[in-house]
PDB file of N, CA and C in Angstrom:
ATOM      1  N   MET W   5       0.847  -1.167   0.000  1.00 90.00           N
ATOM      2  CA  MET W   5       0.000   0.000   0.000  1.00 90.00           C
ATOM      3  C   MET W   5       0.894   1.233   0.000  1.00 90.00           C
ATOM      4  N   ALA W   6       0.403   2.271  -0.682  1.00 92.00           N
ATOM      5  CA  ALA W   6       1.085   3.558  -0.703  1.00 92.00           C
ATOM      6  C   ALA W   6       0.015   4.638  -0.644  1.00 92.00           C
ATOM      7  N   THR W   7       0.390   5.820  -0.169  1.00 92.00           N
ATOM      8  CA  THR W   7      -0.538   6.939  -0.130  1.00 92.00           C
ATOM      9  C   THR W   7       0.112   8.161  -0.764  1.00 92.00           C
ATOM     10  N   ALA W   8      -0.716   9.047  -1.300  1.00 89.00           N
ATOM     11  CA  ALA W   8      -0.237  10.286  -1.909  1.00 89.00           C
ATOM     12  C   ALA W   8      -1.390  11.277  -1.930  1.00 89.00           C
ATOM     13  N   VAL W   9      -1.076  12.518  -2.231  1.00 88.00           N
ATOM     14  CA  VAL W   9      -2.099  13.531  -2.430  1.00 88.00           C
ATOM     15  C   VAL W   9      -2.095  13.869  -3.912  1.00 88.00           C
ATOM     16  N   LEU W  10      -3.220  13.596  -4.593  1.00 84.00           N
ATOM     17  CA  LEU W  10      -3.359  13.884  -6.018  1.00 84.00           C
ATOM     18  C   LEU W  10      -4.409  14.965  -6.194  1.00 84.00           C
ATOM     19  N   GLU W  11      -4.009  16.058  -6.794  1.00 82.00           N
ATOM     20  CA  GLU W  11      -4.911  17.191  -7.007  1.00 82.00           C
ATOM     21  C   GLU W  11      -5.604  17.591  -5.709  1.00 82.00           C
ATOM     22  N   GLY W  12      -4.843  17.582  -4.617  1.00 87.00           N
ATOM     23  CA  GLY W  12      -5.374  17.986  -3.328  1.00 87.00           C
ATOM     24  C   GLY W  12      -6.220  16.944  -2.626  1.00 87.00           C
ATOM     25  N   ARG W  13      -6.320  15.736  -3.186  1.00 89.00           N
ATOM     26  CA  ARG W  13      -7.155  14.678  -2.602  1.00 89.00           C
ATOM     27  C   ARG W  13      -6.262  13.578  -2.039  1.00 89.00           C
ATOM     28  N   PRO W  14      -6.448  13.186  -0.779  1.00 93.00           N
ATOM     29  CA  PRO W  14      -5.683  12.061  -0.247  1.00 93.00           C
ATOM     30  C   PRO W  14      -6.101  10.772  -0.961  1.00 93.00           C
ATOM     31  N   THR W  15      -5.114  10.033  -1.442  1.00 93.00           N
ATOM     32  CA  THR W  15      -5.378   8.837  -2.237  1.00 93.00           C
ATOM     33  C   THR W  15      -4.537   7.686  -1.721  1.00 93.00           C
ATOM     34  N   ALA W  16      -5.135   6.509  -1.609  1.00 94.00           N
ATOM     35  CA  ALA W  16      -4.418   5.298  -1.219  1.00 94.00           C
ATOM     36  C   ALA W  16      -4.341   4.379  -2.433  1.00 94.00           C
ATOM     37  N   PHE W  17      -3.227   3.650  -2.541  1.00 93.00           N
ATOM     38  CA  PHE W  17      -3.025   2.691  -3.626  1.00 93.00           C
ATOM     39  C   PHE W  17      -2.778   1.327  -3.006  1.00 93.00           C
ATOM     40  N   SER W  18      -3.438   0.309  -3.538  1.00 93.00           N
ATOM     41  CA  SER W  18      -3.195  -1.057  -3.086  1.00 93.00           C
ATOM     42  C   SER W  18      -2.871  -1.894  -4.308  1.00 93.00           C
ATOM     43  N   ALA W  19      -2.237  -3.044  -4.069  1.00 91.00           N
ATOM     44  CA  ALA W  19      -1.813  -3.850  -5.213  1.00 91.00           C
ATOM     45  C   ALA W  19      -1.689  -5.317  -4.848  1.00 91.00           C
ATOM     46  N   ALA W  20      -1.927  -6.171  -5.838  1.00 90.00           N
ATOM     47  CA  ALA W  20      -1.644  -7.608  -5.825  1.00 90.00           C
ATOM     48  C   ALA W  20      -1.089  -7.899  -7.215  1.00 90.00           C
ATOM     49  N   ARG W  21      -1.949  -8.086  -8.202  1.00 90.00           N
ATOM     50  CA  ARG W  21      -1.585  -8.052  -9.624  1.00 90.00           C
ATOM     51  C   ARG W  21      -2.207  -6.836 -10.274  1.00 90.00           C
ATOM     52  N   THR W  22      -3.032  -6.162  -9.505  1.00 92.00           N
ATOM     53  CA  THR W  22      -3.763  -4.992  -9.974  1.00 92.00           C
ATOM     54  C   THR W  22      -3.511  -3.832  -9.018  1.00 92.00           C
ATOM     55  N   VAL W  23      -3.202  -2.652  -9.563  1.00 93.00           N
ATOM     56  CA  VAL W  23      -3.085  -1.453  -8.736  1.00 93.00           C
ATOM     57  C   VAL W  23      -4.453  -0.783  -8.718  1.00 93.00           C
ATOM     58  N   ARG W  24      -4.913  -0.494  -7.510  1.00 94.00           N
ATOM     59  CA  ARG W  24      -6.187   0.189  -7.336  1.00 94.00           C
ATOM     60  C   ARG W  24      -5.944   1.479  -6.567  1.00 94.00           C
ATOM     61  N   ALA W  25      -6.579   2.555  -7.019  1.00 92.00           N
ATOM     62  CA  ALA W  25      -6.487   3.841  -6.325  1.00 92.00           C
ATOM     63  C   ALA W  25      -7.820   4.121  -5.642  1.00 92.00           C
ATOM     64  N   TRP W  26      -7.754   4.674  -4.428  1.00 94.00           N
ATOM     65  CA  TRP W  26      -8.950   4.961  -3.657  1.00 94.00           C
ATOM     66  C   TRP W  26      -8.877   6.395  -3.153  1.00 94.00           C
ATOM     67  N   ASP W  27      -9.884   7.195  -3.483  1.00 94.00           N
ATOM     68  CA  ASP W  27      -9.987   8.564  -2.994  1.00 94.00           C
ATOM     69  C   ASP W  27     -10.457   8.487  -1.547  1.00 94.00           C
ATOM     70  N   LEU W  28      -9.575   8.800  -0.617  1.00 96.00           N
ATOM     71  CA  LEU W  28      -9.898   8.650   0.799  1.00 96.00           C
ATOM     72  C   LEU W  28     -10.914   9.677   1.275  1.00 96.00           C
ATOM     73  N   ALA W  29     -10.914  10.882   0.704  1.00 95.00           N
ATOM     74  CA  ALA W  29     -11.858  11.916   1.126  1.00 95.00           C
ATOM     75  C   ALA W  29     -13.278  11.577   0.679  1.00 95.00           C
ATOM     76  N   ALA W  30     -13.423  11.037  -0.526  1.00 94.00           N
ATOM     77  CA  ALA W  30     -14.742  10.710  -1.063  1.00 94.00           C
ATOM     78  C   ALA W  30     -15.163   9.287  -0.722  1.00 94.00           C
ATOM     79  N   ASP W  31     -14.237   8.478  -0.205  1.00 95.00           N
ATOM     80  CA  ASP W  31     -14.490   7.074   0.118  1.00 95.00           C
ATOM     81  C   ASP W  31     -15.049   6.320  -1.095  1.00 95.00           C
ATOM     82  N   GLN W  32     -14.312   6.459  -2.221  1.00 95.00           N
ATOM     83  CA  GLN W  32     -14.711   5.778  -3.451  1.00 95.00           C
ATOM     84  C   GLN W  32     -13.492   5.560  -4.334  1.00 95.00           C
ATOM     85  N   PRO W  33     -13.590   4.645  -5.313  1.00 93.00           N
ATOM     86  CA  PRO W  33     -12.465   4.417  -6.225  1.00 93.00           C
ATOM     87  C   PRO W  33     -12.080   5.700  -6.960  1.00 93.00           C
ATOM     88  N   ALA W  34     -10.800   5.834  -7.234  1.00 89.00           N
ATOM     89  CA  ALA W  34     -10.281   6.996  -7.970  1.00 89.00           C
ATOM     90  C   ALA W  34      -9.791   6.519  -9.327  1.00 89.00           C
ATOM     91  N   GLY W  35     -10.697   6.106 -10.176  1.00 84.00           N
ATOM     92  CA  GLY W  35     -10.333   5.651 -11.519  1.00 84.00           C
ATOM     93  C   GLY W  35     -10.351   4.145 -11.628  1.00 84.00           C
ATOM     94  N   GLY W  36      -9.913   3.680 -12.792  1.00 87.00           N
ATOM     95  CA  GLY W  36      -9.926   2.251 -13.080  1.00 87.00           C
ATOM     96  C   GLY W  36      -8.716   1.520 -12.533  1.00 87.00           C
ATOM     97  N   ASP W  37      -8.799   0.203 -12.551  1.00 90.00           N
ATOM     98  CA  ASP W  37      -7.697  -0.646 -12.093  1.00 90.00           C
ATOM     99  C   ASP W  37      -6.619  -0.738 -13.168  1.00 90.00           C
ATOM    100  N   LEU W  38      -5.369  -0.898 -12.731  1.00 91.00           N
ATOM    101  CA  LEU W  38      -4.247  -1.127 -13.635  1.00 91.00           C
ATOM    102  C   LEU W  38      -3.743  -2.549 -13.409  1.00 91.00           C
ATOM    103  N   VAL W  39      -3.835  -3.394 -14.422  1.00 94.00           N
ATOM    104  CA  VAL W  39      -3.478  -4.806 -14.300  1.00 94.00           C
ATOM    105  C   VAL W  39      -2.046  -5.004 -14.788  1.00 94.00           C
ATOM    106  N   PHE W  40      -1.251  -5.756 -14.023  1.00 94.00           N
ATOM    107  CA  PHE W  40       0.135  -6.049 -14.366  1.00 94.00           C
ATOM    108  C   PHE W  40       0.278  -7.540 -14.673  1.00 94.00           C
ATOM    109  N   PRO W  41       1.286  -7.916 -15.482  1.00 94.00           N
ATOM    110  CA  PRO W  41       1.435  -9.307 -15.897  1.00 94.00           C
ATOM    111  C   PRO W  41       2.014 -10.232 -14.822  1.00 94.00           C
ATOM    112  N   HIS W  42       2.565  -9.669 -13.755  1.00 94.00           N
ATOM    113  CA  HIS W  42       3.153 -10.461 -12.671  1.00 94.00           C
ATOM    114  C   HIS W  42       2.711  -9.873 -11.339  1.00 94.00           C
ATOM    115  N   PRO W  43       2.803 -10.644 -10.266  1.00 95.00           N
ATOM    116  CA  PRO W  43       2.443 -10.100  -8.956  1.00 95.00           C
ATOM    117  C   PRO W  43       3.288  -8.872  -8.621  1.00 95.00           C
ATOM    118  N   ILE W  44       2.669  -7.909  -7.977  1.00 95.00           N
ATOM    119  CA  ILE W  44       3.356  -6.686  -7.575  1.00 95.00           C
ATOM    120  C   ILE W  44       4.027  -6.937  -6.236  1.00 95.00           C
ATOM    121  N   THR W  45       5.319  -6.647  -6.173  1.00 95.00           N
ATOM    122  CA  THR W  45       6.091  -6.904  -4.962  1.00 95.00           C
ATOM    123  C   THR W  45       6.370  -5.648  -4.154  1.00 95.00           C
ATOM    124  N   ALA W  46       6.241  -4.469  -4.759  1.00 95.00           N
ATOM    125  CA  ALA W  46       6.445  -3.211  -4.038  1.00 95.00           C
ATOM    126  C   ALA W  46       5.683  -2.098  -4.738  1.00 95.00           C
ATOM    127  N   LEU W  47       5.283  -1.119  -3.948  1.00 95.00           N
ATOM    128  CA  LEU W  47       4.517   0.017  -4.440  1.00 95.00           C
ATOM    129  C   LEU W  47       4.981   1.230  -3.648  1.00 95.00           C
ATOM    130  N   ALA W  48       5.288   2.339  -4.329  1.00 94.00           N
ATOM    131  CA  ALA W  48       5.764   3.527  -3.624  1.00 94.00           C
ATOM    132  C   ALA W  48       5.270   4.793  -4.308  1.00 94.00           C
ATOM    133  N   ALA W  49       4.741   5.721  -3.504  1.00 90.00           N
ATOM    134  CA  ALA W  49       4.374   7.037  -4.023  1.00 90.00           C
ATOM    135  C   ALA W  49       5.657   7.843  -4.171  1.00 90.00           C
ATOM    136  N   ALA W  50       5.744   8.630  -5.238  1.00 87.00           N
ATOM    137  CA  ALA W  50       6.928   9.429  -5.520  1.00 87.00           C
ATOM    138  C   ALA W  50       6.501  10.880  -5.762  1.00 87.00           C
ATOM    139  N   PRO W  51       7.474  11.796  -5.748  1.00 83.00           N
ATOM    140  CA  PRO W  51       7.139  13.206  -5.976  1.00 83.00           C
ATOM    141  C   PRO W  51       6.444  13.437  -7.318  1.00 83.00           C
ATOM    142  N   ARG W  52       5.737  14.557  -7.408  1.00 82.00           N
ATOM    143  CA  ARG W  52       5.030  15.002  -8.620  1.00 82.00           C
ATOM    144  C   ARG W  52       3.960  14.017  -9.077  1.00 82.00           C
ATOM    145  N   GLY W  53       3.321  13.334  -8.133  1.00 82.00           N
ATOM    146  CA  GLY W  53       2.210  12.459  -8.470  1.00 82.00           C
ATOM    147  C   GLY W  53       2.587  11.169  -9.163  1.00 82.00           C
ATOM    148  N   ARG W  54       3.817  10.732  -9.014  1.00 88.00           N
ATOM    149  CA  ARG W  54       4.244   9.480  -9.647  1.00 88.00           C
ATOM    150  C   ARG W  54       4.065   8.317  -8.685  1.00 88.00           C
ATOM    151  N   LEU W  55       3.987   7.119  -9.281  1.00 91.00           N
ATOM    152  CA  LEU W  55       3.819   5.903  -8.494  1.00 91.00           C
ATOM    153  C   LEU W  55       4.794   4.865  -9.026  1.00 91.00           C
ATOM    154  N   GLY W  56       5.659   4.341  -8.153  1.00 94.00           N
ATOM    155  CA  GLY W  56       6.597   3.283  -8.537  1.00 94.00           C
ATOM    156  C   GLY W  56       5.973   1.927  -8.252  1.00 94.00           C
ATOM    157  N   VAL W  57       6.069   1.015  -9.226  1.00 95.00           N
ATOM    158  CA  VAL W  57       5.485  -0.312  -9.093  1.00 95.00           C
ATOM    159  C   VAL W  57       6.537  -1.348  -9.478  1.00 95.00           C
ATOM    160  N   CYS W  58       6.881  -2.253  -8.559  1.00 96.00           N
ATOM    161  CA  CYS W  58       7.788  -3.371  -8.856  1.00 96.00           C
ATOM    162  C   CYS W  58       6.924  -4.605  -9.088  1.00 96.00           C
ATOM    163  N   PHE W  59       7.143  -5.284 -10.219  1.00 95.00           N
ATOM    164  CA  PHE W  59       6.362  -6.483 -10.540  1.00 95.00           C
ATOM    165  C   PHE W  59       7.279  -7.446 -11.275  1.00 95.00           C
ATOM    166  N   GLY W  60       7.244  -8.719 -10.884  1.00 92.00           N
ATOM    167  CA  GLY W  60       8.177  -9.686 -11.472  1.00 92.00           C
ATOM    168  C   GLY W  60       9.599  -9.183 -11.283  1.00 92.00           C
ATOM    169  N   THR W  61      10.344  -9.070 -12.383  1.00 94.00           N
ATOM    170  CA  THR W  61      11.706  -8.525 -12.325  1.00 94.00           C
ATOM    171  C   THR W  61      11.767  -7.120 -12.915  1.00 94.00           C
ATOM    172  N   ASP W  62      10.615  -6.473 -13.065  1.00 95.00           N
ATOM    173  CA  ASP W  62      10.536  -5.147 -13.688  1.00 95.00           C
ATOM    174  C   ASP W  62      10.078  -4.081 -12.705  1.00 95.00           C
ATOM    175  N   ILE W  63      10.343  -2.835 -13.090  1.00 95.00           N
ATOM    176  CA  ILE W  63       9.891  -1.673 -12.334  1.00 95.00           C
ATOM    177  C   ILE W  63       9.218  -0.720 -13.317  1.00 95.00           C
ATOM    178  N   ALA W  64       8.062  -0.206 -12.935  1.00 94.00           N
ATOM    179  CA  ALA W  64       7.366   0.798 -13.744  1.00 94.00           C
ATOM    180  C   ALA W  64       7.178   2.043 -12.890  1.00 94.00           C
ATOM    181  N   VAL W  65       7.354   3.193 -13.505  1.00 93.00           N
ATOM    182  CA  VAL W  65       7.055   4.457 -12.843  1.00 93.00           C
ATOM    183  C   VAL W  65       5.899   5.079 -13.612  1.00 93.00           C
ATOM    184  N   LEU W  66       4.770   5.185 -12.940  1.00 90.00           N
ATOM    185  CA  LEU W  66       3.559   5.705 -13.568  1.00 90.00           C
ATOM    186  C   LEU W  66       3.413   7.179 -13.238  1.00 90.00           C
ATOM    187  N   SER W  67       2.925   7.932 -14.199  1.00 85.00           N
ATOM    188  CA  SER W  67       2.639   9.338 -13.937  1.00 85.00           C
ATOM    189  C   SER W  67       1.218   9.625 -14.374  1.00 85.00           C
ATOM    190  N   ARG W  68       0.662  10.638 -13.797  1.00 75.00           N
ATOM    191  CA  ARG W  68      -0.732  10.981 -14.056  1.00 75.00           C
ATOM    192  C   ARG W  68      -0.899  11.419 -15.500  1.00 75.00           C
ATOM    193  N   HIS W  69      -1.941  10.891 -16.114  1.00 69.00           N
ATOM    194  CA  HIS W  69      -2.267  11.254 -17.487  1.00 69.00           C
ATOM    195  C   HIS W  69      -3.278  12.388 -17.460  1.00 69.00           C
ATOM    196  N   GLU W  70      -2.937  13.483 -18.089  1.00 62.00           N
ATOM    197  CA  GLU W  70      -3.863  14.600 -18.201  1.00 62.00           C
ATOM    198  C   GLU W  70      -4.463  14.567 -19.596  1.00 62.00           C
ATOM    199  N   PRO W  71      -5.784  14.574 -19.705  1.00 60.00           N
ATOM    200  CA  PRO W  71      -6.390  14.574 -21.034  1.00 60.00           C
ATOM    201  C   PRO W  71      -6.044  15.862 -21.772  1.00 60.00           C
ATOM    202  N   PRO W  72      -5.989  15.809 -23.093  1.00 60.00           N
ATOM    203  CA  PRO W  72      -5.667  17.023 -23.844  1.00 60.00           C
ATOM    204  C   PRO W  72      -6.753  18.077 -23.642  1.00 60.00           C
ATOM    205  N   SER W  73      -6.350  19.329 -23.728  1.00 64.00           N
ATOM    206  CA  SER W  73      -7.313  20.421 -23.614  1.00 64.00           C
ATOM    207  C   SER W  73      -8.212  20.431 -24.838  1.00 64.00           C
ATOM    208  N   PRO W  74      -9.479  20.749 -24.641  1.00 67.00           N
ATOM    209  CA  PRO W  74     -10.376  20.812 -25.797  1.00 67.00           C
ATOM    210  C   PRO W  74     -10.009  21.993 -26.689  1.00 67.00           C
ATOM    211  N   PRO W  75     -10.389  21.944 -27.956  1.00 65.00           N
ATOM    212  CA  PRO W  75     -10.076  23.062 -28.842  1.00 65.00           C
ATOM    213  C   PRO W  75     -10.816  24.322 -28.414  1.00 65.00           C
ATOM    214  N   ARG W  76     -10.243  25.464 -28.758  1.00 63.00           N
ATOM    215  CA  ARG W  76     -10.879  26.743 -28.435  1.00 63.00           C
ATOM    216  C   ARG W  76     -12.163  26.908 -29.227  1.00 63.00           C
ATOM    217  N   SER W  77     -13.116  27.546 -28.597  1.00 58.00           N
ATOM    218  CA  SER W  77     -14.366  27.857 -29.274  1.00 58.00           C
ATOM    219  C   SER W  77     -14.120  28.937 -30.320  1.00 58.00           C
ATOM    220  N   THR W  78     -14.822  28.846 -31.409  1.00 59.00           N
ATOM    221  CA  THR W  78     -14.700  29.867 -32.454  1.00 59.00           C
ATOM    222  C   THR W  78     -16.003  30.638 -32.582  1.00 59.00           C
ATOM    223  N   ASP W  79     -16.715  30.750 -31.451  1.00 58.00           N
ATOM    224  CA  ASP W  79     -18.011  31.423 -31.468  1.00 58.00           C
ATOM    225  C   ASP W  79     -17.912  32.935 -31.539  1.00 58.00           C
ATOM    226  N   GLY W  80     -16.741  33.475 -31.486  1.00 55.00           N
ATOM    227  CA  GLY W  80     -16.606  34.916 -31.593  1.00 55.00           C
ATOM    228  C   GLY W  80     -15.422  35.431 -30.813  1.00 55.00           C
ATOM    229  N   PRO W  81     -15.197  36.741 -30.863  1.00 56.00           N
ATOM    230  CA  PRO W  81     -14.049  37.333 -30.167  1.00 56.00           C
ATOM    231  C   PRO W  81     -14.152  37.106 -28.664  1.00 56.00           C
ATOM    232  N   GLY W  82     -13.014  36.838 -28.078  1.00 54.00           N
ATOM    233  CA  GLY W  82     -12.953  36.665 -26.630  1.00 54.00           C
ATOM    234  C   GLY W  82     -13.475  35.336 -26.142  1.00 54.00           C
ATOM    235  N   SER W  83     -13.761  34.392 -27.043  1.00 48.00           N
ATOM    236  CA  SER W  83     -14.244  33.078 -26.626  1.00 48.00           C
ATOM    237  C   SER W  83     -13.164  32.380 -25.820  1.00 48.00           C
ATOM    238  N   ALA W  84     -13.582  31.737 -24.759  1.00 48.00           N
ATOM    239  CA  ALA W  84     -12.638  31.032 -23.887  1.00 48.00           C
ATOM    240  C   ALA W  84     -12.734  29.544 -24.144  1.00 48.00           C
ATOM    241  N   PRO W  85     -11.638  28.819 -23.894  1.00 46.00           N
ATOM    242  CA  PRO W  85     -11.710  27.364 -24.055  1.00 46.00           C
ATOM    243  C   PRO W  85     -12.599  26.756 -22.986  1.00 46.00           C
ATOM    244  N   ALA W  86     -13.157  25.624 -23.297  1.00 44.00           N
ATOM    245  CA  ALA W  86     -13.951  24.891 -22.322  1.00 44.00           C
ATOM    246  C   ALA W  86     -13.040  24.366 -21.233  1.00 44.00           C
ATOM    247  N   ALA W  87     -13.586  24.155 -20.045  1.00 42.00           N
ATOM    248  CA  ALA W  87     -12.797  23.634 -18.931  1.00 42.00           C
ATOM    249  C   ALA W  87     -12.411  22.190 -19.204  1.00 42.00           C
ATOM    250  N   PRO W  88     -11.128  21.827 -18.961  1.00 41.00           N
ATOM    251  CA  PRO W  88     -10.717  20.447 -19.196  1.00 41.00           C
ATOM    252  C   PRO W  88     -11.359  19.502 -18.197  1.00 41.00           C
ATOM    253  N   SER W  89     -11.534  18.269 -18.605  1.00 41.00           N
ATOM    254  CA  SER W  89     -12.113  17.238 -17.758  1.00 41.00           C
ATOM    255  C   SER W  89     -11.004  16.491 -17.044  1.00 41.00           C
ATOM    256  N   SER W  90     -11.287  15.955 -15.871  1.00 42.00           N
ATOM    257  CA  SER W  90     -10.285  15.161 -15.161  1.00 42.00           C
ATOM    258  C   SER W  90     -10.157  13.777 -15.756  1.00 42.00           C
ATOM    259  N   GLY W  91     -11.119  13.363 -16.585  1.00 46.00           N
ATOM    260  CA  GLY W  91     -11.043  12.071 -17.235  1.00 46.00           C
ATOM    261  C   GLY W  91     -11.428  10.905 -16.348  1.00 46.00           C
ATOM    262  N   GLY W  92     -11.497  11.068 -15.034  1.00 50.00           N
ATOM    263  CA  GLY W  92     -11.951  10.024 -14.143  1.00 50.00           C
ATOM    264  C   GLY W  92     -10.890   9.005 -13.767  1.00 50.00           C
ATOM    265  N   ALA W  93      -9.729   8.992 -14.416  1.00 50.00           N
ATOM    266  CA  ALA W  93      -8.694   8.028 -14.092  1.00 50.00           C
ATOM    267  C   ALA W  93      -7.502   8.729 -13.475  1.00 50.00           C
ATOM    268  N   PRO W  94      -6.850   8.097 -12.468  1.00 54.00           N
ATOM    269  CA  PRO W  94      -5.727   8.748 -11.834  1.00 54.00           C
ATOM    270  C   PRO W  94      -4.447   8.716 -12.651  1.00 54.00           C
ATOM    271  N   TRP W  95      -4.374   7.868 -13.659  1.00 55.00           N
ATOM    272  CA  TRP W  95      -3.112   7.738 -14.410  1.00 55.00           C
ATOM    273  C   TRP W  95      -3.324   7.763 -15.871  1.00 55.00           C
TER     274      TRP W  95
END
């Protein structure tokens, strides 16, 4: 298990063959599961929202995936871009 603060939200991560993130403030899952090909032997939160995962004889460093910003509106002068979505997944 590892813990981190993502976007100001306390988050816990657990693992077996699957990494699961849990939003501790909302008491609900924080995105989908990440499945690995071998059992996970270590899990560590790292700076800048990264997560280190040791599985089999490999190590993966995961970073948060930010969805691309939507295109700017062309409805007229001074149009602002739409607010980006969080995408619902932590990585």
